[in-house]
Coordinates of C-alpha atoms in Angstrom, one line a residue:
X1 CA 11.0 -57.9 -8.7
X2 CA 8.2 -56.6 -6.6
X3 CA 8.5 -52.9 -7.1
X4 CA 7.0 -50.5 -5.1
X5 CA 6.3 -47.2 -7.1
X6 CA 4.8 -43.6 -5.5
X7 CA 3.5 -41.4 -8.5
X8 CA 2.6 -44.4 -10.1
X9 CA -0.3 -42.7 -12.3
X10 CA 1.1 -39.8 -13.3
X11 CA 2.9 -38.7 -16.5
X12 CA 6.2 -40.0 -15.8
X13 CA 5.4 -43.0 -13.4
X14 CA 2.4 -44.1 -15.8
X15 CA 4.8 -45.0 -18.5
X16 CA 7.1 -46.6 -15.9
X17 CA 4.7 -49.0 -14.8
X18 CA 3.9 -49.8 -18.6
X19 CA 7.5 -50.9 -19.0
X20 CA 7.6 -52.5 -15.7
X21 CA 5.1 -54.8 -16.1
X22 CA 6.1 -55.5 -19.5
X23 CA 9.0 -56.4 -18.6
X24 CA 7.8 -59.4 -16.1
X25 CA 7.8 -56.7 -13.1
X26 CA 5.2 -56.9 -10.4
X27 CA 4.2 -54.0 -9.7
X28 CA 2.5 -51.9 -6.7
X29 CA 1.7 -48.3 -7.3
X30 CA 0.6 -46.0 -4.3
X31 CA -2.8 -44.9 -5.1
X32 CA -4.4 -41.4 -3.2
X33 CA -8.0 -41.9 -5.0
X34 CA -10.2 -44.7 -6.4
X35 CA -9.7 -43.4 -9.6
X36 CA -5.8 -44.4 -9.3
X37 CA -6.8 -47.2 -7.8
X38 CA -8.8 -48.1 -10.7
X39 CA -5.9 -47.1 -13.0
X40 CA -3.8 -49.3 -11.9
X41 CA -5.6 -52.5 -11.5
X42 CA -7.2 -52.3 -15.0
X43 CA -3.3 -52.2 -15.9
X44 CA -2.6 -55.8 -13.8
X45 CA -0.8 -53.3 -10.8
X46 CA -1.7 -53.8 -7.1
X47 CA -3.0 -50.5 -5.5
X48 CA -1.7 -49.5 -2.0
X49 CA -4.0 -46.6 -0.6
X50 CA -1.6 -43.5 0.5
X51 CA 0.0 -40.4 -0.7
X52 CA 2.9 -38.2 0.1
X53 CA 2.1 -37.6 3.9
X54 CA 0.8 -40.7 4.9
X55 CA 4.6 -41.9 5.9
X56 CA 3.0 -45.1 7.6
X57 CA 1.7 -46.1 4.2
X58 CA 5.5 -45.2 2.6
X59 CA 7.4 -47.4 5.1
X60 CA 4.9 -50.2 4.6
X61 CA 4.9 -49.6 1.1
X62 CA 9.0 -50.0 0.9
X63 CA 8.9 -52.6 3.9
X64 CA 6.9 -55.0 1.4
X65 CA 8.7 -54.4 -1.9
X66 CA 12.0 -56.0 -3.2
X67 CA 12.5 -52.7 -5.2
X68 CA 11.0 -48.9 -4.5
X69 CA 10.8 -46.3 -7.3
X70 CA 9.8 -42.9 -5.8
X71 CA 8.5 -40.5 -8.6
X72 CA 5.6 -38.7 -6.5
X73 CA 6.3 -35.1 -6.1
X74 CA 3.9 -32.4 -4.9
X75 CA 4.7 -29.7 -7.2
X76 CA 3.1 -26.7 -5.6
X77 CA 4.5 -23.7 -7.4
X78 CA 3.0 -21.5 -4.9
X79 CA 4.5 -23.2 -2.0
X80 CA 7.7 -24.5 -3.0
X81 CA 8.7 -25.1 0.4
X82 CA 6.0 -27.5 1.1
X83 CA 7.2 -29.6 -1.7
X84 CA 10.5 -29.5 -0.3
X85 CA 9.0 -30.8 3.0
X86 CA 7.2 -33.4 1.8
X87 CA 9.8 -35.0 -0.4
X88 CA 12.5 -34.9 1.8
X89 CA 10.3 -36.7 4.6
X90 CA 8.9 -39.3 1.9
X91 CA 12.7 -40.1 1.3
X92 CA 13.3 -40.5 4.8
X93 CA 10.3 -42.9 5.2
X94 CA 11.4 -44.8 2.4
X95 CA 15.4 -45.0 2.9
X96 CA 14.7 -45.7 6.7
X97 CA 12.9 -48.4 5.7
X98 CA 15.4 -50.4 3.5
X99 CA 18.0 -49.7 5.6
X100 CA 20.0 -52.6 5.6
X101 CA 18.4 -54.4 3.2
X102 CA 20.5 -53.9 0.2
X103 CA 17.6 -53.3 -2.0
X104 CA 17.2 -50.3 -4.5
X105 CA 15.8 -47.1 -3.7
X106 CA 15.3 -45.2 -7.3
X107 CA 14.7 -41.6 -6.6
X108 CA 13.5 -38.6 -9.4
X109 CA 15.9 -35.7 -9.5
X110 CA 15.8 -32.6 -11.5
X111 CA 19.0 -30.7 -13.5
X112 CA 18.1 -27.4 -12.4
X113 CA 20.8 -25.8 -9.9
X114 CA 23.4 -28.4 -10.6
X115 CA 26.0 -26.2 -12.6
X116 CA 26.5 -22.7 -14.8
X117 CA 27.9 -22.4 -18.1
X118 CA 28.5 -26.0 -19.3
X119 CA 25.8 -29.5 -19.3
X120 CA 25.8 -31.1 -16.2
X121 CA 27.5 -34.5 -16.0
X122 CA 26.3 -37.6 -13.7
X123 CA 30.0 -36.8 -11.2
X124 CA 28.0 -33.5 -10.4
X125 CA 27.2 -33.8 -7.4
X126 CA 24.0 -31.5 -6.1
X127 CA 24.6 -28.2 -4.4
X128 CA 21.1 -29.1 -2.7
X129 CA 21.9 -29.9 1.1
X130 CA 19.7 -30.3 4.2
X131 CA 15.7 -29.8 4.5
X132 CA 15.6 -26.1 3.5
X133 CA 17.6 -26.7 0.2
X134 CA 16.0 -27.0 -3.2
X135 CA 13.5 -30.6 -2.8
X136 CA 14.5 -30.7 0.2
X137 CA 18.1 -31.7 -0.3
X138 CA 16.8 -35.6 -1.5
X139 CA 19.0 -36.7 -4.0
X140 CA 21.9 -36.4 -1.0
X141 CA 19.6 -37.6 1.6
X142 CA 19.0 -40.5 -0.7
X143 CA 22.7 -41.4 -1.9
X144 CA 23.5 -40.7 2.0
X145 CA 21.3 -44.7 2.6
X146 CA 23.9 -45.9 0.2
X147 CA 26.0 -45.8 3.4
X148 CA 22.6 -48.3 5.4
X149 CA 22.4 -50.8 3.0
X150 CA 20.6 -49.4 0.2
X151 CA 21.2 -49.5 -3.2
X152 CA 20.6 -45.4 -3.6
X153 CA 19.9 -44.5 -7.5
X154 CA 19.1 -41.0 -8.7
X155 CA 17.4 -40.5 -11.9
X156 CA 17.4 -36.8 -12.8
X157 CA 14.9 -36.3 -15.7
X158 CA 15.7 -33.8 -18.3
X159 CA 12.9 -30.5 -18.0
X160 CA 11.1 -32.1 -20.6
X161 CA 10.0 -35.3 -21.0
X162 CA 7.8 -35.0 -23.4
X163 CA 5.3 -37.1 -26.0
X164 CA 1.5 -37.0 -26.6
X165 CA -0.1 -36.3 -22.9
X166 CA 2.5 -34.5 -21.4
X167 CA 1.2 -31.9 -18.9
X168 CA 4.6 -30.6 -18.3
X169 CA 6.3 -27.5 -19.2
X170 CA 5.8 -27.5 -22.8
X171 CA 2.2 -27.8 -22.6
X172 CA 2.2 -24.4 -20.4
X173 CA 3.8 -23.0 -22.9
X174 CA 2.0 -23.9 -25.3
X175 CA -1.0 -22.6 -23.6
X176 CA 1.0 -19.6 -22.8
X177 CA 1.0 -18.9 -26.5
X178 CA -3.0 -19.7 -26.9
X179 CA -3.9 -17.2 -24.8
X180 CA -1.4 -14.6 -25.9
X181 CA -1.6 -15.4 -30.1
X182 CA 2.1 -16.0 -30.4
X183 CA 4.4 -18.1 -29.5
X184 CA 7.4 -16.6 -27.1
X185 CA 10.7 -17.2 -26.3
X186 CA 13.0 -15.0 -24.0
X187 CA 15.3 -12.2 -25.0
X188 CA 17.9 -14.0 -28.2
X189 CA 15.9 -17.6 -27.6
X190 CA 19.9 -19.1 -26.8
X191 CA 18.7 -20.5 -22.9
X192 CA 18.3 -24.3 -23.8
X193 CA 16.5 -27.4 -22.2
X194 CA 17.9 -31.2 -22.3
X195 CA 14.6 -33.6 -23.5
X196 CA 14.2 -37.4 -23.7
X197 CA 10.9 -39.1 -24.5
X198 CA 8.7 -40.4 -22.1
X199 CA 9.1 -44.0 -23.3
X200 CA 12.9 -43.8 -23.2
X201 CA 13.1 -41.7 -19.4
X202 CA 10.5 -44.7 -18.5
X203 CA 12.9 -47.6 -19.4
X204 CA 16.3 -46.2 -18.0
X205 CA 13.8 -46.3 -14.6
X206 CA 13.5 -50.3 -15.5
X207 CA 17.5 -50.2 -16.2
X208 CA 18.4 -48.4 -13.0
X209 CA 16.3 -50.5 -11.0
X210 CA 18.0 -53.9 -12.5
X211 CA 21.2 -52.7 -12.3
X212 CA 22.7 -49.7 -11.4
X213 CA 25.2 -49.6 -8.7
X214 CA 24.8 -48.2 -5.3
X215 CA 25.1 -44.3 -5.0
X216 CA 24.8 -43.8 -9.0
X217 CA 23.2 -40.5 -10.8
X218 CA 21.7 -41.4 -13.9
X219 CA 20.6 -38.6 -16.7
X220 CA 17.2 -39.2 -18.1
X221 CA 18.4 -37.2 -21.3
X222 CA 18.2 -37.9 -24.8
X223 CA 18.8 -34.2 -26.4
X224 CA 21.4 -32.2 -24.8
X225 CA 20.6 -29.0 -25.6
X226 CA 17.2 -27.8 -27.3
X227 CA 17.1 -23.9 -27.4
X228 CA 14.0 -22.0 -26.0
X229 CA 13.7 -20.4 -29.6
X230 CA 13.6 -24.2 -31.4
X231 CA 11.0 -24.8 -29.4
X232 CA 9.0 -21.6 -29.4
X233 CA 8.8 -22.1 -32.9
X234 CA 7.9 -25.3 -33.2
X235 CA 5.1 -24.6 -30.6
X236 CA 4.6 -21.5 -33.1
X237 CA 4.0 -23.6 -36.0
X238 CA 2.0 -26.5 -34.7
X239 CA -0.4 -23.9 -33.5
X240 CA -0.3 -21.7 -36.6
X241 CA 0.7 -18.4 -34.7
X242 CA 3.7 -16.0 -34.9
X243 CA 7.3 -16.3 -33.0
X244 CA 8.1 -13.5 -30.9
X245 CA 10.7 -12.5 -28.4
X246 CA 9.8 -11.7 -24.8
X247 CA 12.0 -9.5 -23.0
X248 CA 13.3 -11.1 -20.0
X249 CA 11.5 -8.4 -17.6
X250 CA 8.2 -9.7 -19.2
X251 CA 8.6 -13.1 -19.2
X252 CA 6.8 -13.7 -15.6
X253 CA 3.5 -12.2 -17.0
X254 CA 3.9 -13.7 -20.6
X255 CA 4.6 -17.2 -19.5
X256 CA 3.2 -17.3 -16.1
X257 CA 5.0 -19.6 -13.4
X258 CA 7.0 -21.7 -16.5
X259 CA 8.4 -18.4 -17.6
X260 CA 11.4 -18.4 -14.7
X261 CA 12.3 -22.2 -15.7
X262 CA 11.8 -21.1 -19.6
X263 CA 14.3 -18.1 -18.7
X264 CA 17.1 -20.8 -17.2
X265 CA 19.7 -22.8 -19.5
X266 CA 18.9 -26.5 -17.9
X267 CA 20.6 -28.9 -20.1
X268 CA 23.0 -32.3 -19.3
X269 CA 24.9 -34.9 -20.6
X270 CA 24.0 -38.9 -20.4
X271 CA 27.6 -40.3 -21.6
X272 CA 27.9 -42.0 -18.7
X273 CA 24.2 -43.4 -18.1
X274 CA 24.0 -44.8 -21.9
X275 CA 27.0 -46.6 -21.4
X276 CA 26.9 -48.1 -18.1
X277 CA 23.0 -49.6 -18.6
X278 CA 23.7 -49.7 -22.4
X279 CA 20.7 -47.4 -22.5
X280 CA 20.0 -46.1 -25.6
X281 CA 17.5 -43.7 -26.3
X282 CA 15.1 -44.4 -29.6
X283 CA 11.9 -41.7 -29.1
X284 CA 11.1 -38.7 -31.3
X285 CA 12.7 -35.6 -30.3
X286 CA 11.5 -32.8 -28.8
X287 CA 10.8 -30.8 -31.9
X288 CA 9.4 -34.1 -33.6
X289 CA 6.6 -34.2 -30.9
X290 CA 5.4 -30.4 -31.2
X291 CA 5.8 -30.7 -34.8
X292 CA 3.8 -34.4 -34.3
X293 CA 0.6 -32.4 -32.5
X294 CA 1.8 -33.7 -29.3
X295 CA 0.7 -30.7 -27.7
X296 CA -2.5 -29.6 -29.5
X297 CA -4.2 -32.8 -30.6

């Protein structure tokens, strides 16, 4: 297939492409610098000049592709409601443009919000609704195309994906614990994260874009449940400093904007995924990473 992928050079999207091509793809990543540009030729991709608000370049993007992966997000902590804007107007671009067409529209999803007390499952459906609801409300907006002719898939990614590189949320923690000379977790350390490795989240992308049916939710997750206090101290030992708890009222000034997603139980299962694309994840663990130097080579 001729995919047509938007955060094509970052952490997650990198390694997508990787498999991708590997796999006999071609590929086309939307590039908003010469230095992605760059990336991705020296890689045997086809650069397409854009980002995020450039819609036009989105539609044209999606118009010429037999497949689109969308893993571009904004990610601005400080105004979450611009993210929000911005994806749910990228998915719009995109779905409106392969309306009709039957061809997939692989969309990044997140766990967080989905359920209390118990792993989410791929039949939980997101509370996230309409333009002013958590990204937007895209992972409905994007199954809603399953209805125009688009083969809508929804990857949510566990809240770490993780291996040498990541700049995600275990590499803010780890910096957290640099520059405070101890490694933290909050209150009992019990709040726990699902993980998968970047290599596995990167190939159920391939899987979903081959074959999963119209309107499915797939679970980027390899580890269920890793608690914050596993990985406090492995962060702890890989940098030689002590564990310590953080009280809950501290955790903000501790762990900075990762303290309010460190503080939050975000964990799923992948029962479902696994067996429907006969997915079956392989990387190191969580744990084995930090404990590997992933984080302070």
């Amino acid at each position: 297939m001729r995919a047509f992928v938007t955060g094509a050079t970052g952490w997650i999207g990198s390694a997508v492409v990787d498999e991708l091509l590997a796999a006999g793809h071609q590929v086309v990543g939307l590039a908003r610098s010469e230095e992605s540009e760059r990336k991705l030729t020296a890689k045997g991709a086809t650069a397409h000049r854009g980002d995020l608000d450039d819609l036009e370049a989105l539609r044209r993007g999606a118009a010429e592709a037999e497949a689109v992966i969308h893993l571009a997000n904004k990610h601005d902590w400080g105004n979450p409601a611009e993210s929000d804007r911005a994806e749910r107007a990228a998915v719009a671009a995109l779905g409106d443009s392969l309306a009709g067409s039957g061809r997939p529209l692989i969309v990044a999803s997140a766990l967080s919000g989905l359920v209390e007390g118990r792993p989410a499952t791929e039949a939980d459906a997101s509370p996230a609704v309409g333009p002013r609801s958590n990204r937007g409300g895209s992972e409905n907006l994007a199954l809603d195309y399953a209805a125009e002719g688009v083969r809508s898939v929804i990857v949510r990614f566990a809240p770490s994906v993780h291996g040498h590189g990541d700049w995600g949320f275990v590499n803010f923690l780890t910096a957290a614990a640099r520059e405070r000379g101890s490694s933290g977790y909050i209150g009992d350390g019990s709040t726990a994260w699902s993980a998968v490795h970047r290599t596995d989240a990167a190939r159920l992308v391939r899987l979903g874009m081959e074959q999963a049916p119209a309107g499915t939710r797939l679970h980027a997750v390899a580890e269920e449940s890793v608690t914050t206090k596993e990985i406090a101290e492995a962060v702890g030992r890989s940098l030689g400093l002590p564990v310590v708890s953080v009280a809950p009222e501290d955790a903000g000034p501790h762990f900075g904007f990762v303290g309010r997603f460190f503080a939050s139980t975000m964990t799923a299962e992948s029962k479902v995924t696994q067996q429907l694309l006969s997915w079956e994840p392989g990387g190191p663990t969580l744990v084995e990473d930090i404990d590997a130097g992933a984080y302070t080579a």
